[in-house]
Tab-separated table of C-alpha atoms in Angstrom:
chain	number	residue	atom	x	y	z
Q	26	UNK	CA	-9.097	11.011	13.575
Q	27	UNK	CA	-6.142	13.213	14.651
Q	28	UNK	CA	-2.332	12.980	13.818
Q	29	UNK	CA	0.540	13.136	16.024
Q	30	UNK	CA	3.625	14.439	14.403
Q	31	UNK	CA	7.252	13.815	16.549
Q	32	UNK	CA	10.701	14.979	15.801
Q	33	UNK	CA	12.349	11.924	17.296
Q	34	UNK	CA	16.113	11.328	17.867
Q	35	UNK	CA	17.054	7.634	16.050
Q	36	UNK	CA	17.917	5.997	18.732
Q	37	UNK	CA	14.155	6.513	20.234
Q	38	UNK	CA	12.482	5.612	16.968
Q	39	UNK	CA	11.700	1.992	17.896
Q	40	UNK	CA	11.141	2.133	21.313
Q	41	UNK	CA	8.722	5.099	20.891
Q	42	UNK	CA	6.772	3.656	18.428
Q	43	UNK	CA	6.482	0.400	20.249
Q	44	UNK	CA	5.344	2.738	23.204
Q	45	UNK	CA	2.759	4.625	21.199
Q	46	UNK	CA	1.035	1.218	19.892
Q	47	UNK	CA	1.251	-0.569	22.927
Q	48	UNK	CA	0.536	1.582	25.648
Q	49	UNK	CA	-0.803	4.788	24.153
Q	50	UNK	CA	-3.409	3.437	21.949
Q	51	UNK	CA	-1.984	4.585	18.360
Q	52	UNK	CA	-3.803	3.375	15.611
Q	53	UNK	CA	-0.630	3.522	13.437
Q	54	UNK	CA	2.533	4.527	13.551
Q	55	UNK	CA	4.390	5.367	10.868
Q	56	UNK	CA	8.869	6.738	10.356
Q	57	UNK	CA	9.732	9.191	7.671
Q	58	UNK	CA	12.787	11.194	7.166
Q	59	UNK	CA	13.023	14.537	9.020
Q	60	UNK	CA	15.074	16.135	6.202
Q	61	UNK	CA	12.857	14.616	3.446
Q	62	UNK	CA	12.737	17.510	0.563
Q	63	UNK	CA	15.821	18.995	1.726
Q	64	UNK	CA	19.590	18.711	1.000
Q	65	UNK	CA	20.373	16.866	3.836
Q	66	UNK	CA	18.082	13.554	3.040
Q	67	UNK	CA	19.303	10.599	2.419
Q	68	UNK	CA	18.216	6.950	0.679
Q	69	UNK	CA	17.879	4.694	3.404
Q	70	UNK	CA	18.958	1.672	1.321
Q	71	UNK	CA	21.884	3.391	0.046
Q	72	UNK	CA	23.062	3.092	-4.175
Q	73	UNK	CA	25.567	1.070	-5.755
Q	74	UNK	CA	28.869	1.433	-4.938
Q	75	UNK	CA	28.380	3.468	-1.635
Q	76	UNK	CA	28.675	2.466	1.576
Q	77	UNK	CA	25.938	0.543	3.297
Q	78	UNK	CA	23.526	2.417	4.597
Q	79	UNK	CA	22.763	3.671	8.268
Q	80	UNK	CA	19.925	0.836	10.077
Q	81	UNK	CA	17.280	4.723	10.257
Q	82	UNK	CA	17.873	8.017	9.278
Q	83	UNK	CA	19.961	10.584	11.541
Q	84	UNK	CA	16.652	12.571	12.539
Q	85	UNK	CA	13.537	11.185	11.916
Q	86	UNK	CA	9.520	12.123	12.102
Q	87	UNK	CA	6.905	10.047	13.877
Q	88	UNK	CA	3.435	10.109	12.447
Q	89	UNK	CA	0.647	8.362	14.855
Q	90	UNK	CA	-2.964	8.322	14.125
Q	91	UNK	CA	-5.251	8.552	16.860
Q	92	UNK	CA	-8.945	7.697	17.209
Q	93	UNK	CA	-9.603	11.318	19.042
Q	94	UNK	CA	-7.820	14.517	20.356
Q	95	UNK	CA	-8.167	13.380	23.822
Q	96	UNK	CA	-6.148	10.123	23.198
Q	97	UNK	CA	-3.021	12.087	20.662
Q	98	UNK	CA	-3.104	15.037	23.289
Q	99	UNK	CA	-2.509	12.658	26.630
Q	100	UNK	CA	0.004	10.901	24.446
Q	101	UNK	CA	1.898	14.079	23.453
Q	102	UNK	CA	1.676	15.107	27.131
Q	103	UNK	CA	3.095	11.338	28.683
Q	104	UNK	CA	5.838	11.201	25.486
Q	105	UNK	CA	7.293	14.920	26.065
Q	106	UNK	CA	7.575	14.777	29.992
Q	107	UNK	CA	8.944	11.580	29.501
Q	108	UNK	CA	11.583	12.098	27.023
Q	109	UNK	CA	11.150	15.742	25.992
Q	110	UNK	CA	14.130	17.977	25.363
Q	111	UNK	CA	15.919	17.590	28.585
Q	112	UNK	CA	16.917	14.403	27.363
Q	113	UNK	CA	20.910	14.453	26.488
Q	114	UNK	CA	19.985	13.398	23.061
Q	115	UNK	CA	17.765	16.501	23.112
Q	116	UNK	CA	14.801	14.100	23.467
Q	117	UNK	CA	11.498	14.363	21.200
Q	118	UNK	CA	9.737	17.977	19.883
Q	119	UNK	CA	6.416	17.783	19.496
Q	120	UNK	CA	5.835	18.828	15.264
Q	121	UNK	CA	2.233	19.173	15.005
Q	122	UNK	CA	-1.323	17.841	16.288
Q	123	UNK	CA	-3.829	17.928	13.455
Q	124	UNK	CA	-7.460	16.503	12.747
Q	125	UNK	CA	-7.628	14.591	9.709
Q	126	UNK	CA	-10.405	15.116	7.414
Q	127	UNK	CA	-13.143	12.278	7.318
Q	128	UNK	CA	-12.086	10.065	3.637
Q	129	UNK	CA	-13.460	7.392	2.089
Q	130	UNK	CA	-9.854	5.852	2.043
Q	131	UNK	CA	-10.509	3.211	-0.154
Q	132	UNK	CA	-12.521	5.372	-3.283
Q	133	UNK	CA	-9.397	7.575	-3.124
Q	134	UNK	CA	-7.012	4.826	-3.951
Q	135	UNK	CA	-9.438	3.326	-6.720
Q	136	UNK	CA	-9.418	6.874	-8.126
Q	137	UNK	CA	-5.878	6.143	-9.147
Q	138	UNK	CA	-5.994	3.448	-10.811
Q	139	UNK	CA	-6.208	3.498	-14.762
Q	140	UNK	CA	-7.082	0.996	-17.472
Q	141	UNK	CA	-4.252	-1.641	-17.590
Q	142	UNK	CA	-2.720	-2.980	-21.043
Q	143	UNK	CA	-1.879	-6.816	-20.908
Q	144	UNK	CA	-1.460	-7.063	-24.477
Q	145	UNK	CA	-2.443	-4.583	-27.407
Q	146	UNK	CA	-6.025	-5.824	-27.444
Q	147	UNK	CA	-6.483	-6.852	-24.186
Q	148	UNK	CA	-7.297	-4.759	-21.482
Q	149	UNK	CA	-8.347	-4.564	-17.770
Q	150	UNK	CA	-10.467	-1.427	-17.325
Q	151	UNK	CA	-11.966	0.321	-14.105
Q	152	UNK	CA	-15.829	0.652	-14.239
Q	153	UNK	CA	-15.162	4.755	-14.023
Q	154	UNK	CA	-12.934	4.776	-17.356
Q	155	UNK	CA	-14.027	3.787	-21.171
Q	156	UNK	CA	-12.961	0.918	-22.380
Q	157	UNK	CA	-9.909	2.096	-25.230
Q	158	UNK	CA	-10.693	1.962	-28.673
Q	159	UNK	CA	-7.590	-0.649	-29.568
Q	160	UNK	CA	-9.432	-3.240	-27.014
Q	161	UNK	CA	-10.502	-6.059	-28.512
Q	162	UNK	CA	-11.039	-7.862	-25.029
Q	163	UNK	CA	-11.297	-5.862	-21.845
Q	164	UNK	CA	-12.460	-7.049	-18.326
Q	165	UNK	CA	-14.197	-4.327	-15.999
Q	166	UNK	CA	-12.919	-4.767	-12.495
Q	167	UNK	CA	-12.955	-2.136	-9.924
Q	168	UNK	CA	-9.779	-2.033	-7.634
Q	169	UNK	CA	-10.465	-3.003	-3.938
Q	170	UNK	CA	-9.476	-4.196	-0.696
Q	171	UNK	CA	-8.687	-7.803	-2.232
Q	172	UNK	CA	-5.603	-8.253	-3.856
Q	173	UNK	CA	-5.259	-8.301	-7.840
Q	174	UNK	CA	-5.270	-5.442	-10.375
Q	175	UNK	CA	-3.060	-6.481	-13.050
Q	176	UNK	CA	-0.509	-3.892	-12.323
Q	177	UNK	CA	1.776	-6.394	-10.430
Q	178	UNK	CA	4.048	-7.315	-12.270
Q	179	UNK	CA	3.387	-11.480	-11.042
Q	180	UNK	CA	-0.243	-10.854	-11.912
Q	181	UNK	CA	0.606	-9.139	-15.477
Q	182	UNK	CA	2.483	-11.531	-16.394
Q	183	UNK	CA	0.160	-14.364	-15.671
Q	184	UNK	CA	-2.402	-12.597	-17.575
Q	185	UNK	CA	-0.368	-11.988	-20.279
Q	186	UNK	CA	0.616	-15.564	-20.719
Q	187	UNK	CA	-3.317	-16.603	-20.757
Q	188	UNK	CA	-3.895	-14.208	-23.242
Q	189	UNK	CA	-0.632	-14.998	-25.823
Q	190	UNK	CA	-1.364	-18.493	-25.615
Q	191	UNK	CA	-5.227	-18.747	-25.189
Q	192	UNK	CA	-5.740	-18.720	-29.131
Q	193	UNK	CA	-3.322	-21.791	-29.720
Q	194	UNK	CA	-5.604	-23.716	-27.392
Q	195	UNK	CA	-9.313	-25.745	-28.157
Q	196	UNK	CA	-12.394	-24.174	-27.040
Q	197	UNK	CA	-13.168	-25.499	-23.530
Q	198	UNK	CA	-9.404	-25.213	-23.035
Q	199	UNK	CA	-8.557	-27.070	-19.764
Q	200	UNK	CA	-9.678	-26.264	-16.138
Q	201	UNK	CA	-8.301	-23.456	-14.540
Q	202	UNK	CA	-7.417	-23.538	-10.328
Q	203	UNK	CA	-6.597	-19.475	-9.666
Q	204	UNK	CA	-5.040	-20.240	-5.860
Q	205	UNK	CA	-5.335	-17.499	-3.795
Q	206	UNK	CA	-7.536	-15.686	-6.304
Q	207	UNK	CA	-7.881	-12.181	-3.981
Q	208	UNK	CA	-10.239	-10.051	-6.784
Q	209	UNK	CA	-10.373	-13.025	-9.122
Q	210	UNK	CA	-8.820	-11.910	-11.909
Q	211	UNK	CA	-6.556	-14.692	-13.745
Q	212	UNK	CA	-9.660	-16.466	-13.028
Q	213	UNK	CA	-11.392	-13.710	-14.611
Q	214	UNK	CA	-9.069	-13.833	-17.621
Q	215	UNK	CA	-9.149	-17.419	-18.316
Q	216	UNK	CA	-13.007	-17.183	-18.546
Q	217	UNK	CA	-13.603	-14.866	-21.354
Q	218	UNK	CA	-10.708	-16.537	-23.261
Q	219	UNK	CA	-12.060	-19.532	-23.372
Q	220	UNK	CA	-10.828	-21.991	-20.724
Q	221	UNK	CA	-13.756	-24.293	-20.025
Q	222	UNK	CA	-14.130	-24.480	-16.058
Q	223	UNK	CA	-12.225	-21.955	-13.700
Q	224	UNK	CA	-12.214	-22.304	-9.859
Q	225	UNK	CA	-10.741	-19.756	-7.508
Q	226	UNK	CA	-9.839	-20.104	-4.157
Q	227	UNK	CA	-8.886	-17.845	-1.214
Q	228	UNK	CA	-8.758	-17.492	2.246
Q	229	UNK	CA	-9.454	-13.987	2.633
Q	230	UNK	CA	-13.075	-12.953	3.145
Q	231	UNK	CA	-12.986	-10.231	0.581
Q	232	UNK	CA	-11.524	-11.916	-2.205
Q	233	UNK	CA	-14.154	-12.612	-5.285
C-alpha cells in the first residue's frame, strides 16, 4: 500500500478529495491540519467563548492510500499538472509518496486495549492480560471488528446497571433481548449474572 501526502489550499480540500476517490482510485482519503504541532494550529471546532470556527483549516494536508505505486504516482502526476503551483491560490505541493509497511491492522488496535472496570469486582478483560486480583467477576472478550468493548460510555453504563442491580434480582432473573448486540457483550454480562435466557440480535455479519 503506498501513501500520498498533499499540501492542499482549503478551498481545494473537498473537491480534491472527491477527485482522488472517484476518479483516481484512492482507497481513503483522509484532511489533517498542515500546521498540526506548530504554533500556528488551530481547533477546528473552536472553545468557549471564541468565535466560531473556520468550515477547514487555512492550509491543510491530504493523506490518500493507494493499492500500489503505479496508481499514487499517476495520481500525483494528473493532481499536480492539474492544479499544481501555477494555480493563483498557489495550487497543491506534492509532501511525500511513501510505502506503508504490511500490518495486521486489526491486532494493532486490540493491542491497546486494557482490562475494563465496570464496577470494583467486575471486570471485562482481554484474553492477552490477567484477570486483576480485585475481580470477583470478569468476562474475557477480545476487542474486534464488531462493535462493543465496554469502554463506551453507552455500553459501560449498561453493564454497570446489570451488574449493581443483578444481586437484588431471583435467580433465572428475566429474559434478556441485547438489540444490536455487535461483540455480545451486555448479553454476555447478563449471562454470568444470572439472568435466565439472553438473546442477541444484529445485523452485522461479524457481530457474536
Amino acid at each position: 500500500m503506498f501513501e500520498l501526502v498533499l499540501r492542499v489550499p482549503q478551498a481545494r480540500v473537498e473537491p480534491l478529495s472527491d477527485a482522488l476517490v472517484d476518479e483516481l482510485g484512492a482507497l481513503a482519503v483522509s484532511v489533517e491540519d498542515a500546521d498540526a504541532g506548530t504554533g500556528a494550529e488551530h481547533a477546528l471546532f473552536g472553545e468557549p467563548g471564541m468565535p466560531a470556527p473556520a468550515p477547514g483549516w487555512a492550509r491543510s494536508t491530504l493523506v490518500a492510500l493507494f493499492d500500489d505505486e503505479a496508481s499514487a504516482d499517476a495520481a500525483a502526476a494528473r493532481l499536480l499538472a492539474e492544479h499544481g503551483a501555477a494555480a493563483a491560490d498557489g495550487g497543491l505541493a506534492l509532501q511525500a509518496m511513501r510505502e506503508l509497511p504490511d500490518q495486521d491492522w486489526v491486532r494493532l488496535t486490540q493491542s491497546q486495549f486494557d482490562p475494563v472496570a465496570i464496577t470494583e469486582r467486575f471486570w471485562v478483560v482481554p484474553s492477552w492480560h490477567a484477570v486483576p486480583a480485585q475481580a470477583e467477576r470478569a468476562i474475557r472478550l477480545d476487542p474486534g471488528l464488531a462493535f462493543g468493548t465496554g469502554t463506551h460510555p453507552t455500553t459501560r453504563m449498561c453493564l454497570r446497571w446489570i451488574a449493581r442491580h443483578a444481586d437484588a434480582l431471583a435467580p433465572g432473573w428475566e429474559r434478556v433481548l441485547d438489540y444490536g448486540c455487535g461483540s455480545g457483550i451486555l448479553g454476555i454480562a447478563a449471562a454470568r449474572l444470572g439472568a435466565g435466557e439472553v438473546v442477541g440480535i444484529d445485523i452485522d455479519e461479524k457481530a457474536v
